[in-house]
Every structure is written in structure tokens, then in C-alpha cells.
Backbone as ProteinMPNN parsed JSONL, in Angstrom:
{"seq_chain_A": "LLPLEEQVEDEFYKVGDIIKGFVINIRKRRNDVIVILSRTTPEFVKKIFENEIPEIFSCDIVIKRIVREPGIRTKIAVQSVREGIDPAGSCLGPKGIRIEQIKKELHGEQIDVTVWDSLPEQFIANAIGNDLVERVYVADRGNFARVIVSNESKNLAIGKKGKNVKLAAKLTGY", "coords_chain_A": {"N_chain_A": [[-20.803, -0.967, -12.099], [-19.699, 1.719, -10.27], [-19.518, 2.151, -7.11], [-20.16, 5.789, -5.243], [-18.81, 5.198, -2.587], [-16.833, 3.488, -3.227], [-15.291, 4.757, -4.762], [-11.861, 7.032, -5.342], [-11.496, 9.724, -3.413], [-11.129, 12.575, -4.524], [-11.07, 11.803, -7.479], [-12.028, 11.863, -10.884], [-14.793, 11.081, -13.152], [-15.764, 10.183, -16.197], [-18.161, 9.025, -18.494], [-16.481, 7.496, -21.023], [-14.363, 7.25, -20.342], [-11.512, 5.314, -19.442], [-10.626, 3.021, -17.275], [-9.457, 1.178, -14.274], [-10.664, -1.39, -11.918], [-11.264, -2.971, -8.74], [-12.836, -5.725, -9.083], [-15.837, -5.897, -6.577], [-17.928, -7.71, -6.09], [-20.563, -9.276, -7.308], [-23.785, -9.044, -9.13], [-26.824, -10.697, -9.684], [-29.719, -9.764, -11.349], [-32.647, -10.966, -12.797], [-32.761, -10.605, -15.897], [-29.886, -9.141, -15.853], [-26.74, -8.486, -15.256], [-25.144, -7.39, -12.801], [-21.341, -5.917, -12.646], [-19.964, -5.192, -9.38], [-17.384, -2.849, -8.793], [-14.408, -1.521, -7.499], [-11.755, 1.08, -6.503], [-10.616, 1.881, -4.229], [-10.328, -0.721, -2.057], [-7.412, -2.094, -0.588], [-6.967, -4.694, -2.164], [-6.932, -3.545, -4.758], [-4.542, -2.181, -5.056], [-2.46, -4.368, -5.025], [-3.464, -5.638, -7.105], [-2.54, -4.582, -9.039], [-0.089, -3.97, -8.552], [0.847, -6.799, -8.66], [0.642, -6.765, -11.975], [2.257, -4.678, -12.67], [4.512, -5.472, -11.758], [7.197, -8.089, -12.46], [8.489, -9.834, -10.857], [6.843, -10.092, -8.315], [4.149, -11.263, -9.761], [5.698, -13.601, -10.265], [5.704, -14.821, -8.174], [8.256, -14.665, -6.853], [8.514, -12.659, -5.068], [6.427, -11.597, -2.051], [3.862, -10.318, -1.553], [2.93, -9.162, 1.922], [1.66, -7.336, 3.445], [-0.986, -4.399, 2.867], [-2.071, -1.332, 3.426], [-3.778, 1.105, 3.423], [-4.603, 4.283, 2.484], [-6.545, 5.508, 0.566], [-6.603, 7.536, -2.205], [-4.286, 9.433, -0.889], [-2.099, 8.223, 0.055], [0.149, 4.958, 0.288], [0.899, 2.261, 2.106], [3.014, -0.475, 1.544], [3.881, -3.675, 2.866], [6.149, -5.946, 1.289], [8.115, -8.681, 0.764], [11.081, -11.1, 0.249], [10.72, -13.773, -1.514], [12.606, -15.439, -2.478], [16.43, -16.117, -2.546], [19.042, -13.393, -3.122], [17.356, -11.491, -4.34], [16.295, -8.119, -4.388], [13.481, -7.383, -2.035], [12.034, -4.608, -2.709], [13.626, -2.818, -4.199], [13.424, -4.041, -6.849], [10.124, -3.621, -6.502], [10.475, -1.052, -7.232], [11.878, -0.813, -9.427], [14.122, 0.007, -12.268], [15.579, 3.023, -11.883], [13.332, 3.91, -10.737], [11.163, 3.281, -12.193], [9.025, 1.368, -12.841], [7.762, 1.8, -10.06], [6.301, 4.173, -10.937], [4.648, 4.094, -13.158], [2.494, 2.981, -11.463], [1.646, 4.667, -9.536], [0.715, 6.054, -11.5], [-1.017, 5.537, -12.416], [-2.708, 5.272, -9.896], [-3.32, 7.711, -9.715], [-1.491, 10.054, -8.949], [-1.071, 8.778, -6.244], [0.735, 8.736, -3.139], [3.045, 6.069, -2.322], [4.368, 4.1, -0.372], [7.362, 1.384, -0.46], [8.078, -1.017, 1.589], [10.566, -2.765, 3.226], [9.639, -6.445, 4.709], [10.237, -7.51, 7.63], [10.538, -10.287, 9.885], [11.453, -9.696, 12.825], [9.905, -7.386, 14.898], [10.819, -4.898, 15.952], [12.725, -4.208, 13.668], [11.034, -4.104, 11.514], [8.968, -2.171, 12.25], [10.885, 0.032, 12.203], [11.381, -0.342, 9.416], [8.947, 0.233, 8.361], [8.296, 2.867, 8.954], [10.325, 4.432, 8.35], [14.084, 3.667, 7.19], [15.97, 4.952, 7.692], [15.443, 7.153, 9.096], [14.736, 6.526, 11.874], [16.453, 5.983, 15.095], [15.818, 4.543, 16.924], [13.719, 1.661, 18.541], [12.089, 0.532, 20.531], [9.81, -2.237, 21.85], [7.166, -2.959, 23.836], [6.465, -4.976, 25.703], [4.18, -6.458, 26.644], [1.389, -6.668, 24.931], [0.754, -4.643, 21.969], [2.449, -2.657, 21.319], [4.917, 0.131, 20.745], [7.709, 2.224, 20.976], [9.118, 4.596, 19.187], [11.916, 6.176, 19.117], [13.84, 9.348, 17.158], [15.382, 11.707, 15.848], [15.477, 14.982, 16.31], [15.776, 16.3, 13.963], [14.69, 14.785, 12.146], [11.818, 14.236, 12.823], [9.534, 15.491, 12.026], [9.666, 14.242, 9.418], [9.194, 11.695, 10.169], [6.733, 11.416, 11.193], [5.082, 12.571, 9.419], [2.826, 14.292, 6.713], [0.553, 15.449, 8.133], [0.262, 13.137, 9.883], [0.129, 10.623, 8.522], [2.31, 9.489, 7.593], [3.327, 7.717, 10.201], [0.789, 7.271, 10.916], [-0.08, 5.348, 9.088], [1.86, 3.433, 9.002], [1.595, 2.197, 12.081], [-0.955, 0.799, 11.382], [0.437, -0.991, 9.472], [2.259, -2.166, 10.479], [1.178, -3.374, 13.119], [1.37, -1.961, 15.417]], "CA_chain_A": [[-20.882, 0.072, -11.47], [-18.363, 2.267, -9.421], [-20.56, 2.966, -6.308], [-19.422, 6.575, -4.762], [-18.126, 5.032, -1.524], [-16.076, 2.567, -3.754], [-14.306, 5.977, -5.556], [-11.546, 7.592, -4.749], [-12.23, 11.198, -3.436], [-10.313, 13.278, -5.58], [-10.969, 11.329, -8.885], [-13.138, 12.823, -11.789], [-14.622, 10.042, -14.036], [-16.898, 10.747, -17.247], [-18.348, 8.327, -19.675], [-15.85, 6.733, -21.704], [-13.271, 6.482, -19.656], [-11.044, 3.789, -19.83], [-10.144, 3.003, -15.581], [-9.083, -0.27, -13.658], [-11.219, -1.572, -10.933], [-10.938, -4.53, -8.672], [-13.953, -6.678, -9.181], [-15.609, -6.597, -5.583], [-19.122, -8.098, -6.338], [-21.422, -9.491, -9.072], [-25.318, -9.438, -8.116], [-27.694, -11.02, -11.103], [-30.94, -9.47, -10.998], [-33.905, -11.533, -14.041], [-31.442, -10.613, -17.28], [-28.899, -8.568, -15.876], [-25.384, -8.839, -14.049], [-24.42, -6.146, -12.47], [-20.424, -5.95, -11.71], [-19.498, -3.986, -8.667], [-15.888, -2.367, -8.854], [-13.557, -0.367, -6.411], [-10.742, 1.507, -6.806], [-10.426, 2.093, -2.695], [-9.581, -1.296, -1.437], [-6.383, -2.641, -0.746], [-6.777, -5.997, -3.354], [-7.113, -3.075, -6.336], [-3.816, -2.04, -5.003], [-2.38, -5.582, -4.754], [-3.441, -6.592, -8.488], [-1.633, -4.018, -10.036], [1.627, -3.876, -8.222], [0.836, -8.147, -9.812], [0.808, -7.199, -13.46], [3.518, -4.134, -13.284], [5.289, -6.087, -11.015], [6.883, -9.017, -12.435], [8.655, -10.713, -9.483], [5.003, -10.751, -7.786], [3.299, -12.252, -10.782], [6.171, -14.967, -10.601], [5.925, -15.327, -6.497], [9.418, -14.723, -6.195], [8.479, -11.611, -4.183], [5.4, -11.93, -1.995], [2.833, -9.097, -0.431], [2.437, -9.248, 3.549], [0.458, -6.603, 4.098], [-1.104, -3.379, 2.455], [-2.907, -0.599, 4.332], [-4.204, 2.375, 2.192], [-5.825, 6.1, 2.734], [-6.839, 6.356, -0.849], [-5.972, 8.908, -3.233], [-3.627, 9.663, -0.361], [-0.727, 7.333, 0.39], [-0.436, 3.479, 0.303], [1.86, 1.271, 2.454], [3.124, -2.272, 1.61], [5.427, -4.178, 2.831], [7.21, -7.189, 0.516], [9.352, -10.068, 1.258], [11.453, -11.874, -0.944], [10.862, -15.597, -1.401], [14.244, -16.44, -3.448], [17.55, -15.318, -2.432], [19.022, -12.415, -4.027], [16.294, -10.601, -4.789], [16.401, -7.391, -3.203], [12.256, -6.864, -2.817], [12.117, -2.911, -2.695], [14.049, -2.269, -5.265], [12.272, -4.671, -7.951], [8.933, -2.949, -6.797], [10.476, 0.679, -7.528], [12.614, -0.27, -10.997], [15.166, 0.739, -12.736], [15.2, 4.6, -12.039], [11.883, 3.957, -9.982], [9.985, 3.448, -13.648], [7.842, 0.436, -11.637], [6.395, 2.634, -9.205], [5.783, 5.25, -11.462], [3.658, 3.504, -13.557], [1.958, 1.83, -10.438], [1.628, 6.13, -9.285], [-0.063, 6.818, -12.305], [-2.76, 4.275, -12.326], [-3.502, 5.607, -8.572], [-3.408, 8.789, -10.397], [-0.074, 10.937, -8.092], [-1.075, 8.844, -4.734], [2.29, 8.246, -2.396], [3.456, 4.986, -2.646], [6.134, 3.53, 0.42], [7.266, 0.499, -0.295], [8.835, -1.546, 2.746], [10.686, -4.509, 3.245], [9.003, -7.113, 5.679], [11.094, -8.365, 8.282], [10.11, -11.067, 11.133], [11.603, -8.966, 13.839], [8.966, -6.348, 15.222], [11.539, -3.428, 15.975], [13.303, -3.547, 12.267], [9.906, -3.86, 11.096], [8.783, -1.083, 12.55], [11.782, 1.039, 11.654], [11.148, -0.16, 7.938], [7.565, 0.786, 7.992], [8.362, 4.398, 9.429], [11.241, 4.934, 7.575], [14.492, 2.75, 8.416], [16.774, 6.138, 7.666], [14.908, 8.521, 10.08], [14.749, 6.009, 13.335], [16.946, 5.856, 15.894], [15.867, 3.366, 17.848], [12.859, 1.344, 18.344], [11.582, -0.277, 22.189], [8.495, -2.493, 21.556], [6.856, -3.449, 25.26], [6.445, -6.827, 26.774], [2.884, -6.895, 26.691], [0.616, -5.636, 24.151], [1.56, -4.31, 20.618], [2.848, -1.326, 21.863], [5.95, 0.436, 20.372], [8.171, 3.649, 20.907], [10.149, 5.373, 18.26], [13.361, 7.097, 18.64], [13.972, 9.648, 15.783], [16.468, 12.753, 15.863], [14.922, 16.184, 16.126], [15.557, 16.957, 12.813], [13.417, 13.866, 11.074], [10.577, 14.057, 13.771], [8.459, 15.6, 10.725], [9.521, 13.167, 8.687], [8.453, 10.212, 10.361], [5.044, 11.925, 11.398], [4.243, 12.907, 8.113], [2.123, 15.983, 6.763], [-1.097, 15.279, 8.848], [0.295, 12.285, 10.792], [-0.356, 9.891, 7.866], [3.132, 8.446, 7.586], [3.226, 7.125, 10.678], [-0.579, 6.462, 11.138], [0.024, 4.6, 7.97], [2.865, 2.53, 9.678], [1.23, 2.099, 12.923], [-1.633, 0.254, 10.189], [1.234, -1.741, 8.515], [3.027, -3.351, 11.761], [-0.154, -4.058, 14.008], [2.155, -1.684, 16.975]], "C_chain_A": [[-19.599, 0.215, -10.754], [-18.573, 2.76, -8.216], [-19.525, 4.544, -5.675], [-18.443, 6.398, -3.142], [-16.869, 4.339, -2.106], [-14.911, 3.577, -4.636], [-13.396, 6.389, -4.644], [-11.726, 9.068, -4.681], [-11.658, 12.17, -4.224], [-10.41, 13.29, -7.145], [-11.987, 11.581, -9.576], [-13.413, 11.451, -12.787], [-15.453, 10.44, -14.914], [-16.616, 9.497, -18.16], [-17.461, 8.559, -20.516], [-14.389, 6.87, -21.394], [-12.624, 5.328, -19.771], [-10.203, 3.689, -18.422], [-9.633, 1.38, -15.097], [-10.013, -0.12, -12.637], [-10.729, -2.812, -10.667], [-12.439, -5.085, -8.536], [-14.309, -6.993, -7.139], [-16.661, -7.625, -4.964], [-19.565, -8.384, -7.658], [-22.307, -9.969, -8.45], [-25.881, -10.026, -10.054], [-28.956, -10.488, -10.544], [-31.737, -9.721, -12.606], [-32.889, -11.534, -15.04], [-30.494, -9.836, -17.253], [-27.959, -9.315, -14.996], [-25.069, -7.808, -14.193], [-22.98, -6.493, -11.792], [-20.129, -4.556, -10.912], [-18.244, -3.684, -8.894], [-15.551, -1.507, -7.446], [-12.38, -0.547, -6.523], [-10.138, 2.247, -5.542], [-9.937, 0.747, -2.089], [-8.355, -1.834, -2.242], [-5.793, -4.016, -1.813], [-6.358, -5.016, -4.817], [-4.972, -2.912, -6.342], [-2.591, -3.179, -5.624], [-2.172, -5.993, -6.421], [-2.908, -5.658, -9.594], [-0.248, -3.671, -9.539], [1.466, -5.791, -9.363], [1.076, -7.952, -10.825], [1.64, -6.395, -13.419], [4.969, -5.142, -12.678], [6.184, -7.734, -11.219], [7.543, -10.686, -11.418], [7.265, -11.314, -8.77], [4.494, -11.455, -8.383], [4.063, -13.401, -10.491], [5.941, -15.316, -9.279], [7.172, -14.947, -5.729], [9.766, -13.286, -4.865], [7.416, -11.255, -3.631], [4.619, -10.418, -1.042], [2.679, -9.436, 0.626], [1.682, -8.567, 3.953], [0.266, -5.349, 3.143], [-1.964, -2.44, 3.079], [-2.802, 0.38, 3.137], [-5.025, 3.504, 2.717], [-6.13, 6.826, 1.442], [-7.18, 7.526, -1.528], [-4.972, 9.864, -2.261], [-2.068, 9.13, -0.227], [-1.129, 5.686, 0.665], [1.154, 3.172, 1.188], [2.0, 0.19, 2.119], [3.971, -2.724, 1.713], [5.611, -5.848, 2.067], [8.231, -7.718, 1.194], [9.92, -10.792, 0.664], [11.568, -13.389, -0.82], [12.475, -16.191, -1.722], [15.316, -15.395, -3.041], [18.705, -14.41, -3.422], [18.372, -11.6, -4.548], [15.999, -9.378, -3.846], [13.999, -6.695, -3.584], [11.385, -5.297, -3.202], [12.094, -2.511, -3.464], [13.192, -3.073, -6.714], [10.901, -4.027, -7.407], [8.955, -1.676, -7.387], [10.807, 0.263, -8.886], [13.681, -0.08, -11.1], [14.535, 2.076, -12.718], [13.345, 5.037, -11.768], [10.643, 3.902, -11.395], [8.541, 2.163, -13.532], [6.278, 1.377, -10.899], [6.02, 3.609, -9.34], [4.712, 4.592, -12.128], [2.189, 3.04, -12.171], [1.196, 3.583, -9.599], [0.668, 5.992, -10.125], [-1.18, 6.192, -12.621], [-3.14, 5.051, -10.896], [-3.552, 6.868, -8.825], [-2.656, 10.005, -8.902], [-0.271, 10.165, -6.832], [0.437, 8.034, -4.347], [2.05, 7.266, -2.216], [4.755, 4.487, -1.715], [5.95, 1.901, 0.266], [7.749, -0.022, 0.799], [9.238, -2.491, 2.951], [9.67, -5.192, 4.398], [10.002, -7.661, 6.555], [10.778, -9.025, 9.753], [10.76, -10.39, 12.705], [10.641, -7.547, 14.004], [9.872, -4.765, 15.206], [12.196, -3.291, 14.494], [12.135, -3.232, 11.629], [8.82, -2.414, 11.322], [9.584, -0.056, 12.113], [11.574, 0.928, 10.033], [9.848, 0.224, 7.527], [7.762, 2.819, 8.23], [9.031, 5.252, 8.422], [12.73, 4.646, 7.937], [15.561, 3.997, 8.315], [16.631, 6.868, 8.612], [15.006, 7.772, 11.231], [15.756, 5.766, 13.847], [17.149, 4.681, 16.626], [14.183, 2.983, 18.112], [12.497, 0.09, 20.031], [10.296, -1.321, 21.784], [8.353, -3.379, 23.063], [6.692, -4.987, 24.953], [5.145, -7.203, 26.413], [1.794, -5.694, 25.717], [1.372, -5.144, 22.695], [1.53, -2.363, 20.474], [4.416, -0.827, 21.174], [6.381, 1.929, 20.935], [9.491, 3.515, 20.043], [10.612, 6.21, 18.344], [13.633, 8.137, 17.541], [14.311, 10.699, 16.237], [15.022, 13.514, 15.83], [14.352, 16.212, 14.615], [14.911, 15.987, 11.476], [12.253, 13.353, 11.907], [9.678, 14.108, 12.014], [8.456, 14.793, 9.739], [8.807, 12.222, 8.727], [7.426, 10.304, 10.527], [4.491, 11.781, 10.358], [3.762, 13.968, 8.21], [0.637, 15.154, 7.463], [-0.513, 13.778, 9.917], [0.064, 10.892, 9.572], [0.628, 8.784, 7.694], [3.231, 7.28, 8.888], [1.472, 6.287, 11.215], [-0.426, 5.26, 10.373], [0.511, 3.023, 8.724], [2.117, 1.827, 10.69], [0.17, 0.648, 12.219], [-0.745, -1.079, 9.999], [1.764, -2.638, 9.528], [1.601, -4.113, 12.52], [0.61, -3.221, 15.476], [1.87, -0.331, 16.431]], "O_chain_A": [[-18.71, -0.621, -10.59], [-17.96, 3.795, -7.954], [-18.298, 4.442, -5.657], [-17.639, 7.217, -2.697], [-15.815, 4.57, -1.515], [-13.846, 3.135, -5.068], [-13.621, 6.32, -3.435], [-12.061, 9.69, -5.69], [-12.701, 12.613, -4.706], [-10.075, 14.19, -7.915], [-13.052, 11.559, -8.958], [-12.447, 10.798, -13.183], [-16.167, 11.311, -14.419], [-15.536, 9.023, -18.513], [-17.388, 9.71, -20.947], [-13.448, 6.616, -22.146], [-13.2, 4.333, -20.209], [-9.112, 4.26, -18.406], [-9.53, 0.528, -15.979], [-10.324, 1.022, -12.298], [-10.133, -3.592, -11.409], [-13.102, -4.605, -7.617], [-13.65, -7.751, -6.427], [-16.554, -8.22, -3.892], [-19.173, -7.963, -8.746], [-22.248, -10.844, -7.586], [-25.407, -9.769, -11.16], [-29.261, -10.722, -9.375], [-31.546, -8.909, -13.511], [-32.112, -12.489, -15.051], [-29.972, -9.567, -18.334], [-28.147, -10.303, -14.287], [-24.753, -7.206, -15.219], [-22.96, -7.124, -10.735], [-20.056, -3.401, -11.333], [-17.776, -4.687, -9.434], [-16.321, -1.018, -6.62], [-11.783, -1.619, -6.625], [-9.278, 3.114, -5.703], [-8.914, 0.968, -1.44], [-8.114, -2.01, -3.437], [-4.63, -4.264, -2.131], [-5.694, -5.471, -5.748], [-4.235, -3.337, -7.231], [-1.894, -2.854, -6.585], [-1.159, -6.479, -6.924], [-2.861, -5.931, -10.793], [0.584, -3.098, -10.241], [1.897, -5.907, -10.511], [1.859, -8.801, -11.252], [2.502, -6.826, -14.184], [6.074, -5.347, -13.179], [5.978, -8.581, -10.35], [7.231, -11.874, -11.352], [6.804, -12.453, -8.694], [4.184, -12.512, -7.833], [3.377, -14.418, -10.393], [6.0, -16.544, -9.214], [7.294, -14.88, -4.506], [10.73, -13.047, -4.139], [6.861, -10.43, -4.357], [5.032, -9.801, -0.06], [2.017, -10.47, 0.539], [0.905, -8.942, 4.83], [1.287, -5.082, 2.51], [-2.99, -3.064, 3.347], [-1.997, 0.415, 2.206], [-6.077, 3.386, 3.347], [-6.076, 8.023, 1.162], [-8.066, 8.331, -1.242], [-4.769, 11.004, -2.678], [-1.064, 9.804, -0.458], [-2.199, 5.231, 1.07], [2.229, 3.721, 0.949], [0.996, -0.486, 2.342], [4.954, -2.531, 0.997], [5.034, -6.808, 2.577], [9.013, -7.242, 2.017], [9.093, -11.607, 0.256], [12.374, -14.028, -0.144], [13.162, -17.101, -1.258], [15.199, -14.174, -3.14], [19.126, -14.934, -4.453], [18.924, -10.859, -5.362], [15.541, -9.54, -2.715], [13.429, -6.104, -4.502], [10.351, -5.116, -3.845], [11.151, -1.862, -3.918], [12.41, -2.447, -7.43], [10.315, -3.839, -8.474], [7.988, -1.136, -7.925], [10.143, 0.846, -9.743], [14.395, 0.04, -10.104], [13.458, 2.386, -13.226], [12.549, 5.857, -12.227], [9.529, 4.425, -11.427], [7.427, 2.201, -14.055], [5.062, 1.547, -10.983], [5.454, 4.243, -8.449], [3.68, 4.568, -11.456], [1.002, 2.885, -12.458], [0.085, 3.427, -9.09], [-0.428, 5.776, -9.608], [-2.206, 6.643, -13.13], [-4.27, 5.523, -11.017], [-3.986, 7.412, -7.81], [-3.364, 10.589, -8.083], [0.359, 10.738, -5.942], [1.034, 7.14, -4.947], [0.883, 7.043, -1.894], [5.908, 4.459, -2.147], [4.977, 1.233, 0.616], [8.055, 1.007, 1.402], [8.437, -3.425, 2.94], [8.908, -4.417, 4.975], [10.734, -8.46, 5.969], [10.776, -8.28, 10.733], [10.256, -10.874, 13.718], [10.752, -6.683, 13.133], [9.562, -3.767, 14.556], [12.196, -2.131, 14.08], [12.066, -2.107, 11.133], [8.086, -1.89, 10.485], [8.982, 0.876, 11.58], [11.587, 1.963, 9.366], [9.651, 0.538, 6.353], [7.27, 3.718, 7.548], [8.656, 6.274, 7.848], [13.043, 5.227, 8.976], [16.23, 3.885, 9.343], [17.643, 7.349, 9.122], [15.572, 8.521, 12.028], [16.433, 5.112, 13.054], [18.159, 4.028, 16.891], [13.367, 3.885, 17.923], [12.863, -1.078, 20.166], [9.625, -0.606, 21.04], [9.158, -4.243, 23.412], [6.846, -5.774, 24.019], [4.985, -8.291, 25.86], [1.568, -4.487, 25.802], [2.569, -5.366, 22.51], [0.962, -1.43, 19.907], [5.17, -1.801, 21.159], [5.516, 2.725, 21.299], [10.459, 2.757, 20.104], [10.154, 7.237, 17.843], [13.663, 7.428, 16.535], [13.639, 11.007, 17.221], [13.915, 13.072, 15.523], [13.209, 16.176, 14.161], [14.72, 16.304, 10.302], [11.773, 12.233, 11.739], [9.368, 13.224, 11.215], [7.416, 14.542, 9.129], [8.012, 11.798, 7.888], [6.745, 9.368, 10.11], [3.533, 11.029, 10.181], [3.889, 14.715, 9.181], [-0.052, 14.294, 6.913], [-1.289, 13.582, 10.852], [-0.3, 9.922, 10.237], [0.33, 7.591, 7.634], [3.214, 6.08, 8.613], [1.201, 5.179, 11.678], [-0.617, 4.172, 10.918], [-0.112, 1.98, 8.919], [1.852, 0.679, 10.332], [0.523, -0.486, 12.541], [-1.208, -2.161, 10.36], [1.683, -3.855, 9.368], [1.219, -5.271, 12.354], [0.457, -3.778, 16.563], [2.186, 0.671, 17.072]]}, "name": "protein", "num_of_chains": 1, "seq": "LLPLEEQVEDEFYKVGDIIKGFVINIRKRRNDVIVILSRTTPEFVKKIFENEIPEIFSCDIVIKRIVREPGIRTKIAVQSVREGIDPAGSCLGPKGIRIEQIKKELHGEQIDVTVWDSLPEQFIANAIGNDLVERVYVADRGNFARVIVSNESKNLAIGKKGKNVKLAAKLTGY"}
């Protein structure tokens, strides 16, 4: 069973379609077993990454956080456990082939792979787009940050309908 609230808004399915989903619940009733699936949960994206990227499956790369606006955009923070492995490059794959397979499964949803950093300033810059950010100031109290970008980079940093900065805020906690 794939309830409406667990379906991505712009995806349409018909009987006989083969789709992937994440099991969120199993219900037993008398002689029946009902398996409830989801295609909107971040765990669904995590499992797809584990299936498509061998370094994540072998735990050489760890997924630290995933935030998602189902059907629109996903941001994922990854960290390398072993020295010499580029976590973002491994997720993208040669010529972007790995990330394209994941996008295809998510019906074209935009995926941003971000490198996790223990320094909040660097992690925030990575989440928004390291090449777009000039400077990040983190407040002494609370989880507030001020991000300085150039006038030319402002629209890219904010993103379409503010999605980039919104998801970056959720991903970083700032």
C-alpha cells in the first residue's frame, strides 16, 4: 500500500508499474499482512544511495544528514571515513553517472551532495554552495548564521523559490 501522503506529488503510478519504496509500517489483520510504503521519507533516499554507491554500502562514506522537499530537491551531507576518498566525488561517480541513476529513480528530483564538516562555518558554506559563499558569520548564541554572497551569486544561493537556502538551513541546523 502506498498512501497518498507518502507519494510524491508529481508522480503518477498505474497497476503493473514497478516502483521502489521504503517500508514504513507492517500491519497484520486476521489473515492479511499490509505493507505500507513511502517514497517521500529521507530514509528512502538513503537506501537508494546505499544501493547505488558502493562506498556508502561498504561504510567508507557515511551519510550524516538528509533533508528533502519530495519531488523538488534533496540535500545530502556525506563524510568520508577513510583517508583518500572524496565523498562528494564518489557519490557523483564518473561523469555523474551514479547521481544520474539516483535522479532517475526519484523522477528527476534535484540532488545536492554536500561534504559534511565539523566547523559550522564551512558546513554552512558547503550546504549553500562553497563557490557562491564569500563569508559565513555564526552567532555566539543560538543557531544563527549570516552568509555573505556576491550580488551575482545571490539568486543561485537563495535558489528557486528559496529552496536552496531553506534546505541548507534544515541540513545545517542554522
